[in-house]
Each structure stands twice: as structure tokens, then as C-alpha cells.
GROMACS .gro file of C-alpha atoms in nm:
model
  372
    1UNK     CA    1  -1.574   4.549   1.318
    2UNK     CA    2  -1.367   4.840   1.442
    3UNK     CA    3  -1.295   5.142   1.229
    4UNK     CA    4  -0.957   5.015   1.116
    5UNK     CA    5  -1.130   4.718   0.951
    6UNK     CA    6  -1.356   4.947   0.754
    7UNK     CA    7  -1.060   5.161   0.660
    8UNK     CA    8  -1.000   4.864   0.430
    9UNK     CA    9  -0.694   4.731   0.607
   10UNK     CA   10  -0.606   4.512   0.903
   11UNK     CA   11  -0.573   4.674   1.243
   12UNK     CA   12  -0.244   4.538   1.366
   13UNK     CA   13  -0.070   4.371   1.075
   14UNK     CA   14  -0.037   4.347   0.701
   15UNK     CA   15  -0.127   4.023   0.524
   16UNK     CA   16   0.138   3.796   0.382
   17UNK     CA   17   0.149   3.801   0.001
   18UNK     CA   18  -0.012   3.527  -0.206
   19UNK     CA   19   0.211   3.258  -0.352
   20UNK     CA   20   0.196   3.049  -0.667
   21UNK     CA   21   0.085   2.750  -0.458
   22UNK     CA   22  -0.234   2.921  -0.342
   23UNK     CA   23  -0.535   2.771  -0.525
   24UNK     CA   24  -0.732   3.093  -0.558
   25UNK     CA   25  -1.110   3.148  -0.552
   26UNK     CA   26  -1.344   2.865  -0.646
   27UNK     CA   27  -1.719   2.815  -0.698
   28UNK     CA   28  -1.940   2.504  -0.672
   29UNK     CA   29  -1.953   2.249  -0.956
   30UNK     CA   30  -2.154   2.368  -1.255
   31UNK     CA   31  -2.060   2.733  -1.203
   32UNK     CA   32  -1.790   2.928  -1.383
   33UNK     CA   33  -1.579   3.201  -1.221
   34UNK     CA   34  -1.421   3.474  -1.436
   35UNK     CA   35  -1.231   3.792  -1.360
   36UNK     CA   36  -1.461   4.057  -1.504
   37UNK     CA   37  -1.218   4.341  -1.431
   38UNK     CA   38  -0.891   4.403  -1.251
   39UNK     CA   39  -0.924   4.762  -1.138
   40UNK     CA   40  -0.602   4.797  -0.938
   41UNK     CA   41  -0.818   5.001  -0.699
   42UNK     CA   42  -1.052   4.935  -0.405
   43UNK     CA   43  -1.394   4.843  -0.552
   44UNK     CA   44  -1.667   4.817  -0.290
   45UNK     CA   45  -2.037   4.843  -0.375
   46UNK     CA   46  -2.179   4.761  -0.718
   47UNK     CA   47  -2.481   4.871  -0.920
   48UNK     CA   48  -2.601   4.837  -1.278
   49UNK     CA   49  -2.705   5.141  -1.479
   50UNK     CA   50  -3.040   5.152  -1.663
   51UNK     CA   51  -2.853   5.042  -1.975
   52UNK     CA   52  -2.683   4.749  -1.805
   53UNK     CA   53  -2.336   4.892  -1.736
   54UNK     CA   54  -2.173   4.788  -1.411
   55UNK     CA   55  -2.056   5.070  -1.181
   56UNK     CA   56  -1.841   5.034  -0.869
   57UNK     CA   57  -1.748   5.269  -0.588
   58UNK     CA   58  -1.380   5.272  -0.486
   59UNK     CA   59  -1.406   5.401  -0.132
   60UNK     CA   60  -1.041   5.426  -0.030
   61UNK     CA   61  -0.947   5.590  -0.361
   62UNK     CA   62  -1.239   5.834  -0.368
   63UNK     CA   63  -1.360   5.724  -0.710
   64UNK     CA   64  -1.653   5.573  -0.897
   65UNK     CA   65  -1.584   5.353  -1.201
   66UNK     CA   66  -1.795   5.234  -1.493
   67UNK     CA   67  -1.704   4.895  -1.641
   68UNK     CA   68  -1.877   4.853  -1.978
   69UNK     CA   69  -1.902   4.519  -2.155
   70UNK     CA   70  -2.095   4.623  -2.465
   71UNK     CA   71  -2.014   4.304  -2.656
   72UNK     CA   72  -2.117   4.083  -2.362
   73UNK     CA   73  -1.786   3.899  -2.352
   74UNK     CA   74  -1.793   3.852  -1.977
   75UNK     CA   75  -1.503   4.091  -1.925
   76UNK     CA   76  -1.504   4.470  -1.897
   77UNK     CA   77  -1.364   4.628  -2.212
   78UNK     CA   78  -1.228   4.928  -2.023
   79UNK     CA   79  -1.241   5.109  -1.690
   80UNK     CA   80  -1.398   5.454  -1.703
   81UNK     CA   81  -1.355   5.696  -1.413
   82UNK     CA   82  -1.700   5.846  -1.363
   83UNK     CA   83  -1.622   6.046  -1.048
   84UNK     CA   84  -1.301   6.126  -0.861
   85UNK     CA   85  -1.190   6.323  -0.555
   86UNK     CA   86  -1.493   6.196  -0.363
   87UNK     CA   87  -1.508   6.170   0.016
   88UNK     CA   88  -1.525   5.793   0.076
   89UNK     CA   89  -1.793   5.709  -0.184
   90UNK     CA   90  -1.955   5.380  -0.087
   91UNK     CA   91  -2.327   5.333  -0.147
   92UNK     CA   92  -2.445   5.343  -0.509
   93UNK     CA   93  -2.786   5.310  -0.670
   94UNK     CA   94  -2.991   5.420  -0.969
   95UNK     CA   95  -3.342   5.553  -0.925
   96UNK     CA   96  -3.562   5.691  -1.201
   97UNK     CA   97  -3.260   5.729  -1.427
   98UNK     CA   98  -3.050   5.924  -1.176
   99UNK     CA   99  -2.727   5.809  -1.011
  100UNK     CA  100  -2.710   5.830  -0.632
  101UNK     CA  101  -2.382   5.808  -0.440
  102UNK     CA  102  -2.360   5.786  -0.059
  103UNK     CA  103  -2.033   5.924   0.077
  104UNK     CA  104  -1.937   5.939   0.439
  105UNK     CA  105  -2.110   6.275   0.500
  106UNK     CA  106  -2.379   6.311   0.236
  107UNK     CA  107  -2.587   6.158  -0.042
  108UNK     CA  108  -2.548   6.319  -0.386
  109UNK     CA  109  -2.768   6.275  -0.692
  110UNK     CA  110  -2.628   6.303  -1.046
  111UNK     CA  111  -2.769   6.318  -1.395
  112UNK     CA  112  -2.658   6.005  -1.575
  113UNK     CA  113  -2.539   6.005  -1.937
  114UNK     CA  114  -2.555   5.642  -2.046
  115UNK     CA  115  -2.404   5.701  -2.390
  116UNK     CA  116  -2.093   5.871  -2.256
  117UNK     CA  117  -2.080   5.710  -1.911
  118UNK     CA  118  -2.078   6.048  -1.740
  119UNK     CA  119  -2.227   6.173  -1.413
  120UNK     CA  120  -2.302   6.546  -1.413
  121UNK     CA  121  -2.503   6.815  -1.235
  122UNK     CA  122  -2.440   6.698  -0.876
  123UNK     CA  123  -2.706   6.785  -0.620
  124UNK     CA  124  -2.640   6.719  -0.251
  125UNK     CA  125  -2.963   6.579  -0.107
  126UNK     CA  126  -2.886   6.469   0.246
  127UNK     CA  127  -2.625   6.561   0.506
  128UNK     CA  128  -2.515   6.263   0.714
  129UNK     CA  129  -2.307   6.239   1.033
  130UNK     CA  130  -1.958   6.205   0.883
  131UNK     CA  131  -1.669   5.976   0.969
  132UNK     CA  132  -1.680   5.805   1.304
  133UNK     CA  133  -1.580   5.452   1.394
  134UNK     CA  134  -1.771   5.316   1.097
  135UNK     CA  135  -1.762   5.564   0.812
  136UNK     CA  136  -1.916   5.384   0.512
  137UNK     CA  137  -2.271   5.466   0.403
  138UNK     CA  138  -2.492   5.234   0.196
  139UNK     CA  139  -2.822   5.309   0.024
  140UNK     CA  140  -3.109   5.127  -0.142
  141UNK     CA  141  -3.444   5.237  -0.286
  142UNK     CA  142  -3.771   5.063  -0.205
  143UNK     CA  143  -4.136   5.158  -0.247
  144UNK     CA  144  -4.051   5.515  -0.339
  145UNK     CA  145  -3.823   5.569  -0.040
  146UNK     CA  146  -3.445   5.592  -0.001
  147UNK     CA  147  -3.285   5.399   0.284
  148UNK     CA  148  -2.935   5.489   0.406
  149UNK     CA  149  -2.733   5.298   0.666
  150UNK     CA  150  -2.506   5.481   0.911
  151UNK     CA  151  -2.272   5.282   1.137
  152UNK     CA  152  -2.179   5.341   1.499
  153UNK     CA  153  -1.889   5.557   1.617
  154UNK     CA  154  -1.752   5.281   1.838
  155UNK     CA  155  -1.720   4.913   1.914
  156UNK     CA  156  -1.990   4.923   2.182
  157UNK     CA  157  -2.135   5.239   2.339
  158UNK     CA  158  -2.445   5.454   2.380
  159UNK     CA  159  -2.468   5.686   2.079
  160UNK     CA  160  -2.563   6.050   2.134
  161UNK     CA  161  -2.673   6.100   1.773
  162UNK     CA  162  -2.987   5.888   1.704
  163UNK     CA  163  -2.890   5.867   1.337
  164UNK     CA  164  -2.590   5.652   1.430
  165UNK     CA  165  -2.615   5.271   1.437
  166UNK     CA  166  -2.930   5.305   1.232
  167UNK     CA  167  -3.093   5.293   0.890
  168UNK     CA  168  -3.254   5.622   0.788
  169UNK     CA  169  -3.552   5.663   0.556
  170UNK     CA  170  -3.587   5.959   0.314
  171UNK     CA  171  -3.791   6.066   0.020
  172UNK     CA  172  -3.586   6.037  -0.302
  173UNK     CA  173  -3.521   6.412  -0.295
  174UNK     CA  174  -3.371   6.388   0.054
  175UNK     CA  175  -3.671   6.530   0.239
  176UNK     CA  176  -3.870   6.364   0.516
  177UNK     CA  177  -3.572   6.204   0.686
  178UNK     CA  178  -3.638   5.983   0.990
  179UNK     CA  179  -3.477   5.697   1.177
  180UNK     CA  180  -3.638   5.384   1.034
  181UNK     CA  181  -3.443   5.111   1.214
  182UNK     CA  182  -3.206   5.151   1.509
  183UNK     CA  183  -2.985   4.924   1.715
  184UNK     CA  184  -2.786   4.817   1.406
  185UNK     CA  185  -2.416   4.852   1.490
  186UNK     CA  186  -2.296   4.863   1.130
  187UNK     CA  187  -2.547   4.762   0.863
  188UNK     CA  188  -2.316   4.775   0.562
  189UNK     CA  189  -2.532   4.568   0.326
  190UNK     CA  190  -2.888   4.659   0.225
  191UNK     CA  191  -3.113   4.470  -0.018
  192UNK     CA  192  -3.483   4.426  -0.089
  193UNK     CA  193  -3.623   4.077  -0.038
  194UNK     CA  194  -3.846   3.953  -0.323
  195UNK     CA  195  -4.028   3.724  -0.078
  196UNK     CA  196  -4.110   3.970   0.202
  197UNK     CA  197  -4.096   4.293  -0.002
  198UNK     CA  198  -3.894   4.451   0.279
  199UNK     CA  199  -3.538   4.580   0.323
  200UNK     CA  200  -3.292   4.332   0.473
  201UNK     CA  201  -2.959   4.436   0.623
  202UNK     CA  202  -2.633   4.270   0.720
  203UNK     CA  203  -2.496   4.376   1.057
  204UNK     CA  204  -2.142   4.355   1.193
  205UNK     CA  205  -2.135   4.250   1.558
  206UNK     CA  206  -1.907   4.396   1.824
  207UNK     CA  207  -1.551   4.281   1.903
  208UNK     CA  208  -1.376   4.141   2.209
  209UNK     CA  209  -1.626   3.882   2.328
  210UNK     CA  210  -1.411   3.591   2.213
  211UNK     CA  211  -1.387   3.393   1.892
  212UNK     CA  212  -1.754   3.301   1.863
  213UNK     CA  213  -1.956   3.590   2.006
  214UNK     CA  214  -2.156   3.777   1.911
  215UNK     CA  215  -2.302   3.622   1.596
  216UNK     CA  216  -2.303   3.827   1.279
  217UNK     CA  217  -2.658   3.905   1.171
  218UNK     CA  218  -2.896   3.932   0.881
  219UNK     CA  219  -3.196   4.144   0.979
  220UNK     CA  220  -3.533   4.192   0.813
  221UNK     CA  221  -3.618   4.558   0.877
  222UNK     CA  222  -3.984   4.487   0.812
  223UNK     CA  223  -4.258   4.726   0.711
  224UNK     CA  224  -4.198   4.967   0.998
  225UNK     CA  225  -3.838   4.915   1.113
  226UNK     CA  226  -3.787   4.898   1.489
  227UNK     CA  227  -3.513   4.847   1.747
  228UNK     CA  228  -3.266   4.567   1.664
  229UNK     CA  229  -3.088   4.569   1.998
  230UNK     CA  230  -2.734   4.712   1.979
  231UNK     CA  231  -2.558   4.794   2.208
  232UNK     CA  232  -2.768   4.619   2.470
  233UNK     CA  233  -2.826   4.284   2.302
  234UNK     CA  234  -2.748   4.080   1.993
  235UNK     CA  235  -2.871   3.777   1.802
  236UNK     CA  236  -3.192   3.640   1.952
  237UNK     CA  237  -3.223   3.915   2.218
  238UNK     CA  238  -2.913   3.794   2.403
  239UNK     CA  239  -2.796   4.052   2.659
  240UNK     CA  240  -2.454   4.208   2.615
  241UNK     CA  241  -2.258   4.161   2.936
  242UNK     CA  242  -2.153   4.529   2.940
  243UNK     CA  243  -2.518   4.634   2.964
  244UNK     CA  244  -2.669   4.346   3.161
  245UNK     CA  245  -2.889   4.561   3.387
  246UNK     CA  246  -3.037   4.779   3.113
  247UNK     CA  247  -3.058   4.484   2.874
  248UNK     CA  248  -3.302   4.311   3.108
  249UNK     CA  249  -3.567   4.570   3.029
  250UNK     CA  250  -3.463   4.662   2.673
  251UNK     CA  251  -3.394   4.330   2.501
  252UNK     CA  252  -3.737   4.163   2.524
  253UNK     CA  253  -3.890   4.436   2.307
  254UNK     CA  254  -3.619   4.435   2.037
  255UNK     CA  255  -3.639   4.263   1.698
  256UNK     CA  256  -3.434   3.940   1.691
  257UNK     CA  257  -3.198   3.866   1.404
  258UNK     CA  258  -3.348   3.703   1.097
  259UNK     CA  259  -3.041   3.482   1.062
  260UNK     CA  260  -2.723   3.440   1.269
  261UNK     CA  261  -2.376   3.364   1.130
  262UNK     CA  262  -2.021   3.298   1.249
  263UNK     CA  263  -1.886   3.578   1.467
  264UNK     CA  264  -1.621   3.812   1.319
  265UNK     CA  265  -1.696   3.715   0.958
  266UNK     CA  266  -1.767   4.084   0.877
  267UNK     CA  267  -2.069   4.054   0.645
  268UNK     CA  268  -2.075   4.348   0.405
  269UNK     CA  269  -2.258   4.345   0.071
  270UNK     CA  270  -2.573   4.138   0.026
  271UNK     CA  271  -2.789   4.061  -0.277
  272UNK     CA  272  -3.094   3.845  -0.340
  273UNK     CA  273  -3.067   3.631  -0.649
  274UNK     CA  274  -3.339   3.770  -0.876
  275UNK     CA  275  -3.206   3.633  -1.205
  276UNK     CA  276  -3.306   3.320  -1.393
  277UNK     CA  277  -2.964   3.196  -1.512
  278UNK     CA  278  -2.883   2.997  -1.196
  279UNK     CA  279  -3.076   2.675  -1.119
  280UNK     CA  280  -3.430   2.729  -0.983
  281UNK     CA  281  -3.331   2.640  -0.627
  282UNK     CA  282  -3.109   2.950  -0.613
  283UNK     CA  283  -3.381   3.198  -0.700
  284UNK     CA  284  -3.469   3.427  -0.413
  285UNK     CA  285  -3.169   3.314  -0.207
  286UNK     CA  286  -2.945   3.570  -0.038
  287UNK     CA  287  -2.575   3.601  -0.118
  288UNK     CA  288  -2.355   3.759   0.152
  289UNK     CA  289  -1.995   3.880   0.116
  290UNK     CA  290  -1.778   3.807   0.421
  291UNK     CA  291  -1.491   4.058   0.431
  292UNK     CA  292  -1.309   3.846   0.689
  293UNK     CA  293  -1.193   3.858   1.051
  294UNK     CA  294  -0.902   4.045   1.203
  295UNK     CA  295  -0.933   3.975   1.577
  296UNK     CA  296  -1.009   3.603   1.587
  297UNK     CA  297  -0.754   3.338   1.686
  298UNK     CA  298  -0.837   3.141   1.370
  299UNK     CA  299  -0.934   3.355   1.068
  300UNK     CA  300  -1.287   3.327   0.940
  301UNK     CA  301  -1.487   3.481   0.656
  302UNK     CA  302  -1.305   3.579   0.334
  303UNK     CA  303  -1.576   3.426   0.116
  304UNK     CA  304  -1.926   3.463  -0.024
  305UNK     CA  305  -2.200   3.249   0.126
  306UNK     CA  306  -2.547   3.154   0.010
  307UNK     CA  307  -2.837   3.174   0.255
  308UNK     CA  308  -3.135   2.969   0.142
  309UNK     CA  309  -3.460   3.162   0.170
  310UNK     CA  310  -3.793   2.989   0.118
  311UNK     CA  311  -4.105   3.135  -0.043
  312UNK     CA  312  -4.230   3.254   0.298
  313UNK     CA  313  -3.913   3.461   0.348
  314UNK     CA  314  -3.763   3.227   0.605
  315UNK     CA  315  -3.385   3.181   0.605
  316UNK     CA  316  -3.337   2.806   0.627
  317UNK     CA  317  -2.969   2.732   0.576
  318UNK     CA  318  -2.625   2.858   0.480
  319UNK     CA  319  -2.348   2.720   0.258
  320UNK     CA  320  -2.024   2.839   0.103
  321UNK     CA  321  -2.046   2.965  -0.253
  322UNK     CA  322  -1.733   3.161  -0.351
  323UNK     CA  323  -1.433   3.055  -0.145
  324UNK     CA  324  -1.053   3.046  -0.156
  325UNK     CA  325  -0.976   3.405  -0.057
  326UNK     CA  326  -0.760   3.296   0.234
  327UNK     CA  327  -0.466   3.059   0.211
  328UNK     CA  328  -0.542   2.710   0.349
  329UNK     CA  329  -0.424   2.638   0.703
  330UNK     CA  330  -0.356   2.999   0.791
  331UNK     CA  331  -0.351   3.104   1.156
  332UNK     CA  332  -0.391   3.445   1.316
  333UNK     CA  333  -0.105   3.598   1.118
  334UNK     CA  334  -0.330   3.580   0.813
  335UNK     CA  335  -0.251   3.550   0.446
  336UNK     CA  336  -0.545   3.637   0.228
  337UNK     CA  337  -0.582   3.643  -0.148
  338UNK     CA  338  -0.875   3.882  -0.146
  339UNK     CA  339  -1.161   4.030   0.058
  340UNK     CA  340  -1.512   4.019  -0.094
  341UNK     CA  341  -1.730   4.327  -0.043
  342UNK     CA  342  -2.004   4.411  -0.293
  343UNK     CA  343  -2.249   4.180  -0.470
  344UNK     CA  344  -2.483   4.251  -0.762
  345UNK     CA  345  -2.696   4.044  -0.998
  346UNK     CA  346  -2.644   4.139  -1.360
  347UNK     CA  347  -2.914   4.183  -1.626
  348UNK     CA  348  -2.814   3.844  -1.770
  349UNK     CA  349  -2.843   3.672  -1.431
  350UNK     CA  350  -2.468   3.651  -1.363
  351UNK     CA  351  -2.346   3.727  -1.011
  352UNK     CA  352  -2.079   3.995  -0.968
  353UNK     CA  353  -1.854   4.022  -0.662
  354UNK     CA  354  -1.601   4.295  -0.580
  355UNK     CA  355  -1.272   4.248  -0.394
  356UNK     CA  356  -1.132   4.565  -0.236
  357UNK     CA  357  -0.795   4.424  -0.132
  358UNK     CA  358  -0.468   4.545  -0.274
  359UNK     CA  359  -0.349   4.184  -0.266
  360UNK     CA  360  -0.629   4.089  -0.506
  361UNK     CA  361  -0.557   4.395  -0.723
  362UNK     CA  362  -0.914   4.515  -0.687
  363UNK     CA  363  -1.073   4.243  -0.895
  364UNK     CA  364  -1.440   4.216  -0.978
  365UNK     CA  365  -1.551   3.858  -1.036
  366UNK     CA  366  -1.834   3.728  -1.254
  367UNK     CA  367  -2.007   3.397  -1.172
  368UNK     CA  368  -2.223   3.218  -1.431
  369UNK     CA  369  -2.403   2.888  -1.448
  370UNK     CA  370  -2.254   2.654  -1.708
  371UNK     CA  371  -2.461   2.345  -1.635
  372UNK     CA  372  -2.383   2.005  -1.491
   0.00000   0.00000   0.00000
């Protein structure tokens, strides 16, 4: 979506407040939904420390929080500010005991003190193109490499900086940087597939092609990356009408989307279910947080969906999982109760989901399996 969406607010209006009649978020039968924490902030991406403490970036507030639950009650006992005065911290990961934070213009590594929940000794590893139309940066580690996503500066355009609309690959110390995958307009979510052993990415499609185009995408970046089409094509190598002449020669050689979803849903965080708490049929499936539409005649998104992935790494179907973040029957004016962003699987197999909306008071939800 456009930059105003990723500035964590709607472009042209403010949402109506929730009312007592709104049902609130729900999960399928057999699952239990709890509020793990109410941060009062803007939690985005989530990661667990080596000792099992949940951390969250609060992009709009420039902070990183730790949310310990030492007694395993299912609710954070307190909210600890780990970092503050950051420049749009978004991506978060732990690698070999160190904490990595991706802000809009750089990736910084910290020493992590598990006992005191402190991040110290910052070392800037990578300079990134800052700001732009899509300013959030996400990172993930895989096979000894660090992957960082950098969104486009625009809705649809030819980028001058090859690092834009791409996923970069680095060594963990920030050296050896190269463009790994390009043609990704805004790959906010990154996760490693247990079936394919490759990095998968969500991708936000362009605006102003109507209610149902282009599809939002899940892409498998594969062993060697490649060109995923933007701005010339989308979905299954479909040519963008603004680049029809160039698309004729470019699109046939691009990598088609792994899975296509409803346009304007704004897929952000993704996570494969690698736990064992949920029923066996959920294991290896991909959960995707839809932040929600802003320029569609009928709102869409505002939920978490489950994409079924078989043992061969094929995405075979999609269904709603965590819903109820938008008031029933709402039209374009919009009245949401929350906007899901980050997803993480906890050490105990519970699923955690962040909500960065002020209306939802920055909640982080915890989903567990309770049985039939």
C-alpha cells in the first residue's frame, strides 16, 4: 500500500471508534484467544529471545519492548522498554545470542542480557536506503545469511536504487551485501519455510487498479532469489497496464507468485507454524497477518489467515483464522477494532499476534489449542 498506510494510519480518514456491540476478535472452535499484553503502543514485529521472552518493535513510537512471562501464565507480567528513541525500528531477530534490529536506515546488532532484559553495545552493521514510500525494514536469518527487505519509494515506478523493492542478502556481520530478490514492491513479511528450506515473503501489491487487482502475494524466494516482476507484472506474470510494452519482454522470465490473495488486504507479518501444540494438520502451515485495506470500496483484510502448505511446499488453500478486527457490515468509511501485523510461534507452540492500532490499544494476542 502507499506510504500513508505504512505510517500506521489511514490515508484519508480516521476510523470510527469501537462500540460495546462489536463482537471483537475470534478464533476457530477448539482454540483459545487471550490478550497477552496491552502495550498502549504500536507493536509490529515479534521475536522470542534465546530464553523464551517475547520482544516487539513499536515502529511509530521508536521503541523495542520485552514482555516476560516467567511464570507461564499466558499474560505478560510487565512491559520492559529495551530500546527507545529509535528511527522506526521494525525488523527484529536473534542470531547466535545477539539481538538484531532493522530500522528504516540501518541494521544494528546488540549484545543481549537475558537476565536483565537489556540490549547494549550497539554496532551498526548495514546502511540501508532510508525512508521512502515504504519505510519499514524486516529481517530474517537463514543458512548463515541475513536477509533484509526494503520496500519501494512509490506506488508503481521504475526505481533508480536497485536495493529498493528488493530483499538483500548479507553476512551476519553486514558484509557481502547483494540484491537477492528484486521486483518485490513491499515484502514486509519474511519467514523460512520448513518444507522448502527457503525464505518466503509477503508482498503488498500496487493501488488504483480497482477493488480486486492486483492480487496480494506470497512468494518463495528460492535458493537463488530472482526477479518477481514489479513494477511490470504481478501475480502469475500478469502485465501491469502502465508498462504493457516492456512487460511483454520482461514478464515471461519473472518468478510467479507462490500464492495469490485478495487485493488490498495488505499482508504484513508471516510465520510458519513450527510448534506441536496445534493439531497435526496445522504443522508447517503459513499464518499471514492482513493489516487491512484503505482504498477499496468494501473493506477487506483486518484478520489473520491460514495458508495450508503440504509436505512438498505447495500452498493448497486459505482460510480465516483470527477474525473480528473490523465491525460487521462496515462500508468504505471503516470502523476497525484492530490491525494485525506481526506473528510469532512461541516456545510452547502458542501463536502470538500483534495489533499496532491505537483503537486496539496495541494489544498482543496469544492463541492456544484447548482441544475439541
